[in-house]
Amino acid sequence: MARLIYSVEDDIDISKIIATTLQKGGYNVVSFSNGESFKQEFKKKKPDMILLDIMLPDCSGLDLLKEIKSEPSNENIQVIIISARNNPIDKVDGLDSGADDYIGKPFDILELLSRVNARFRRTKFHNEITYKNITLNADKRTCIYLDNEVSLTNMEFEILFYLLSNIGRAITRDELFNHIYGSTMAIESRTLDMHIKAIRKKIGDENAEIIKTIYGVGYLVS
């Protein structure tokens, strides 16, 4: 059975391109031109993935995203933001609000299909990492520290999961950016530093130093 994707996009031409591309890729796509029509259908049937524009005519896409992610029953629904707002802070806000990926407009249709395929490949596997007294589960998007769940933003989870997946190897900032954003986009270093600082604080004093800063390079977990 084909995966069901909801595309929420008010630009008719872009909406048609998205639907045509993904349908040729084997997906079932339902398009919506505004947030309200999407919400009405979402109540009836939930999709496997949502492609979401931020600037909708009747609501904020970010508010819609937060509303979706606030319900635990929606945690397995993949959300990819597709937006003309391409500033680094916009991408940070989108990912921290719960998006699984962020694609800027204009976009390449083959890249869009590749990103969608990649997100679905990832959900096929049970991705869990345990290191010392920390357990991360990529399917449930949970971080457990000493049997207590730690609340991480989407960005913090992605960073920590990637670092714990590469224990003993120095990870450059560019590599982290490429993993999180799909490119080595220019982003202020202090933004990443703030996320690392927040992670260290949340995972407990005894674990705060497991993420070591390699000056001029990036980070290392050891």
Tab-separated table of C-alpha atoms in Angstrom:
chain	number	residue	atom	x	y	z
A	1	MET	CA	0.000	0.000	0.000
A	2	ALA	CA	1.375	3.399	-1.014
A	3	ARG	CA	2.449	5.810	1.685
A	4	LEU	CA	0.024	8.684	2.206
A	5	ILE	CA	1.449	12.214	2.043
A	6	TYR	CA	-0.461	15.432	2.774
A	7	SER	CA	0.910	18.480	0.941
A	8	VAL	CA	-0.135	21.826	2.454
A	9	GLU	CA	0.818	24.469	-0.106
A	10	ASP	CA	-1.192	27.525	-1.258
A	11	ASP	CA	0.779	28.084	-4.484
A	12	ILE	CA	-1.159	26.059	-7.066
A	13	ASP	CA	1.772	25.571	-9.443
A	14	ILE	CA	4.135	24.370	-6.694
A	15	SER	CA	1.400	22.157	-5.271
A	16	LYS	CA	0.936	20.463	-8.666
A	17	ILE	CA	4.694	19.946	-9.054
A	18	ILE	CA	4.930	18.354	-5.603
A	19	ALA	CA	1.949	16.068	-6.206
A	20	THR	CA	3.083	14.986	-9.679
A	21	THR	CA	6.661	14.283	-8.567
A	22	LEU	CA	5.719	12.214	-5.536
A	23	GLN	CA	2.935	10.330	-7.311
A	24	LYS	CA	5.459	9.264	-9.941
A	25	GLY	CA	7.635	8.141	-7.038
A	26	GLY	CA	4.896	5.771	-5.898
A	27	TYR	CA	3.255	7.875	-3.176
A	28	ASN	CA	-0.390	8.747	-2.609
A	29	VAL	CA	-0.573	12.550	-2.357
A	30	VAL	CA	-3.467	14.712	-1.165
A	31	SER	CA	-3.032	18.476	-1.593
A	32	PHE	CA	-4.442	21.304	0.530
A	33	SER	CA	-4.322	25.039	-0.201
A	34	ASN	CA	-4.865	26.190	3.389
A	35	GLY	CA	-4.554	25.063	6.969
A	36	GLU	CA	-8.258	24.696	7.693
A	37	SER	CA	-8.989	22.203	4.898
A	38	PHE	CA	-5.921	20.243	5.991
A	39	LYS	CA	-7.064	20.120	9.634
A	40	GLN	CA	-10.524	18.890	8.668
A	41	GLU	CA	-9.089	15.997	6.661
A	42	PHE	CA	-6.400	15.308	9.271
A	43	LYS	CA	-9.151	14.659	11.822
A	44	LYS	CA	-10.612	11.989	9.538
A	45	LYS	CA	-7.415	10.292	8.394
A	46	LYS	CA	-3.787	10.769	9.374
A	47	PRO	CA	-1.009	10.549	6.775
A	48	ASP	CA	2.451	9.036	6.951
A	49	MET	CA	4.038	12.388	6.098
A	50	ILE	CA	3.151	16.073	5.853
A	51	LEU	CA	4.841	18.550	3.498
A	52	LEU	CA	4.125	21.906	5.085
A	53	ASP	CA	4.506	25.478	3.894
A	54	ILE	CA	5.076	28.033	6.677
A	55	MET	CA	3.236	30.960	5.082
A	56	LEU	CA	-0.349	29.820	4.587
A	57	PRO	CA	-3.255	32.192	3.805
A	58	ASP	CA	-5.271	31.397	6.928
A	59	CYS	CA	-2.706	30.384	9.564
A	60	SER	CA	0.957	30.035	10.431
A	61	GLY	CA	2.525	26.790	9.300
A	62	LEU	CA	4.698	26.789	12.427
A	63	ASP	CA	1.625	27.036	14.660
A	64	LEU	CA	0.083	24.171	12.724
A	65	LEU	CA	3.271	22.147	13.152
A	66	LYS	CA	3.346	22.747	16.914
A	67	GLU	CA	-0.296	21.733	17.172
A	68	ILE	CA	0.399	18.472	15.340
A	69	LYS	CA	3.501	17.636	17.363
A	70	SER	CA	1.790	18.419	20.679
A	71	GLU	CA	-0.232	15.211	20.314
A	72	PRO	CA	1.762	12.068	21.251
A	73	SER	CA	-0.306	10.016	18.796
A	74	ASN	CA	1.243	12.015	15.938
A	75	GLU	CA	4.871	11.370	16.873
A	76	ASN	CA	5.447	8.934	14.001
A	77	ILE	CA	4.147	11.323	11.341
A	78	GLN	CA	7.062	12.778	9.397
A	79	VAL	CA	6.888	16.538	8.720
A	80	ILE	CA	9.004	18.311	6.117
A	81	ILE	CA	8.761	22.087	5.880
A	82	ILE	CA	8.942	23.525	2.357
A	83	SER	CA	9.293	27.283	2.540
A	84	ALA	CA	10.635	30.378	0.798
A	85	ARG	CA	11.900	31.558	4.177
A	86	ASN	CA	15.489	30.381	3.902
A	87	ASN	CA	17.271	32.297	6.647
A	88	PRO	CA	19.204	30.086	9.102
A	89	ILE	CA	17.019	31.238	11.999
A	90	ASP	CA	13.873	30.197	10.085
A	91	LYS	CA	15.307	26.711	9.612
A	92	VAL	CA	16.304	26.523	13.255
A	93	ASP	CA	12.800	27.593	14.341
A	94	GLY	CA	11.197	25.034	12.045
A	95	LEU	CA	13.321	22.123	13.220
A	96	ASP	CA	13.018	23.124	16.867
A	97	SER	CA	9.242	23.274	16.443
A	98	GLY	CA	9.237	19.600	15.491
A	99	ALA	CA	9.922	19.409	11.756
A	100	ASP	CA	11.968	16.411	10.608
A	101	ASP	CA	13.480	18.249	7.647
A	102	TYR	CA	13.461	21.685	6.008
A	103	ILE	CA	13.601	22.370	2.274
A	104	GLY	CA	13.974	25.904	0.948
A	105	LYS	CA	12.234	27.285	-2.125
A	106	PRO	CA	13.013	27.147	-4.942
A	107	PHE	CA	13.800	23.452	-4.681
A	108	ASP	CA	14.896	20.717	-7.054
A	109	ILE	CA	12.159	18.146	-7.577
A	110	LEU	CA	14.613	15.243	-7.535
A	111	GLU	CA	16.040	16.461	-4.233
A	112	LEU	CA	12.498	16.646	-2.812
A	113	LEU	CA	11.812	13.045	-3.816
A	114	SER	CA	15.178	11.967	-2.419
A	115	ARG	CA	14.503	13.681	0.914
A	116	VAL	CA	11.070	12.067	1.179
A	117	ASN	CA	12.510	8.635	0.366
A	118	ALA	CA	15.265	9.126	2.944
A	119	ARG	CA	12.810	10.012	5.720
A	120	PHE	CA	10.761	6.880	5.042
A	121	ARG	CA	13.845	4.650	4.888
A	122	ARG	CA	14.842	5.903	8.305
A	123	THR	CA	11.495	5.001	9.867
A	124	LYS	CA	11.829	1.372	8.752
A	125	PHE	CA	14.404	0.685	11.421
A	126	HIS	CA	14.420	0.765	15.195
A	127	ASN	CA	17.134	3.277	15.888
A	128	GLU	CA	18.208	3.177	19.507
A	129	ILE	CA	21.518	4.158	21.043
A	130	THR	CA	22.575	3.626	24.655
A	131	TYR	CA	25.709	5.311	25.937
A	132	LYS	CA	26.533	5.266	29.648
A	133	ASN	CA	23.214	6.194	31.305
A	134	ILE	CA	21.633	7.854	28.261
A	135	THR	CA	19.322	6.096	25.804
A	136	LEU	CA	18.092	7.734	22.607
A	137	ASN	CA	15.306	6.215	20.517
A	138	ALA	CA	14.990	7.729	17.041
A	139	ASP	CA	11.607	6.125	16.346
A	140	LYS	CA	9.984	7.448	19.499
A	141	ARG	CA	12.154	10.579	19.550
A	142	THR	CA	12.878	10.045	23.234
A	143	CYS	CA	15.920	10.640	25.420
A	144	ILE	CA	16.048	8.647	28.666
A	145	TYR	CA	18.532	9.629	31.368
A	146	LEU	CA	18.591	7.559	34.597
A	147	ASP	CA	15.102	6.202	33.801
A	148	ASN	CA	13.698	9.715	33.397
A	149	GLU	CA	12.691	11.210	30.074
A	150	VAL	CA	14.611	14.318	29.068
A	151	SER	CA	12.821	16.915	26.950
A	152	LEU	CA	14.980	17.742	23.934
A	153	THR	CA	14.047	19.994	21.047
A	154	ASN	CA	14.107	18.395	17.623
A	155	MET	CA	17.415	20.110	16.868
A	156	GLU	CA	18.974	18.988	20.166
A	157	PHE	CA	17.863	15.407	19.572
A	158	GLU	CA	19.333	15.346	16.045
A	159	ILE	CA	22.645	16.728	17.270
A	160	LEU	CA	22.960	14.342	20.217
A	161	PHE	CA	21.844	11.295	18.216
A	162	TYR	CA	24.409	12.030	15.507
A	163	LEU	CA	27.214	12.589	17.998
A	164	LEU	CA	26.390	9.368	19.884
A	165	SER	CA	26.282	7.534	16.557
A	166	ASN	CA	29.891	8.569	15.981
A	167	ILE	CA	31.542	7.977	19.367
A	168	GLY	CA	35.290	8.492	19.285
A	169	ARG	CA	35.294	10.457	16.035
A	170	ALA	CA	35.668	14.227	15.816
A	171	ILE	CA	32.641	15.685	14.011
A	172	THR	CA	33.233	18.948	12.189
A	173	ARG	CA	30.686	21.741	12.292
A	174	ASP	CA	30.172	21.424	8.529
A	175	GLU	CA	29.396	17.724	8.906
A	176	LEU	CA	26.832	18.478	11.612
A	177	PHE	CA	25.231	21.189	9.487
A	178	ASN	CA	25.102	18.859	6.489
A	179	HIS	CA	23.459	16.112	8.546
A	180	ILE	CA	20.843	18.405	10.089
A	181	TYR	CA	20.084	20.737	7.200
A	182	GLY	CA	21.147	18.711	4.196
A	183	SER	CA	23.837	21.258	3.339
A	184	THR	CA	26.810	23.067	4.816
A	185	MET	CA	24.746	26.252	5.020
A	186	ALA	CA	26.186	29.328	6.651
A	187	ILE	CA	24.889	29.481	10.193
A	188	GLU	CA	26.235	31.406	13.132
A	189	SER	CA	28.540	29.269	15.259
A	190	ARG	CA	26.969	30.537	18.450
A	191	THR	CA	23.631	28.998	17.414
A	192	LEU	CA	25.172	25.521	17.412
A	193	ASP	CA	27.077	26.307	20.606
A	194	MET	CA	23.799	27.232	22.303
A	195	HIS	CA	22.278	23.878	21.351
A	196	ILE	CA	25.329	21.997	22.654
A	197	LYS	CA	25.195	23.990	25.894
A	198	ALA	CA	21.495	23.136	26.335
A	199	ILE	CA	22.163	19.428	25.696
A	200	ARG	CA	24.955	19.335	28.269
A	201	LYS	CA	22.701	20.915	30.857
A	202	LYS	CA	19.839	18.497	30.222
A	203	ILE	CA	21.785	15.207	30.286
A	204	GLY	CA	23.130	15.656	33.809
A	205	ASP	CA	26.325	16.937	35.403
A	206	GLU	CA	28.152	13.598	35.137
A	207	ASN	CA	27.477	13.499	31.382
A	208	ALA	CA	28.060	17.161	30.585
A	209	GLU	CA	31.666	16.558	29.558
A	210	ILE	CA	31.040	13.598	27.258
A	211	ILE	CA	30.598	16.134	24.454
A	212	LYS	CA	34.010	17.679	24.091
A	213	THR	CA	34.632	20.817	22.064
A	214	ILE	CA	37.509	20.460	19.609
A	215	TYR	CA	38.405	24.079	18.952
A	216	GLY	CA	38.665	24.950	15.300
A	217	VAL	CA	37.107	21.618	14.332
A	218	GLY	CA	33.855	20.698	16.041
A	219	TYR	CA	32.833	18.160	18.663
A	220	LEU	CA	33.817	14.725	19.956
A	221	VAL	CA	32.004	12.223	22.191
A	222	SER	CA	34.303	9.931	24.115
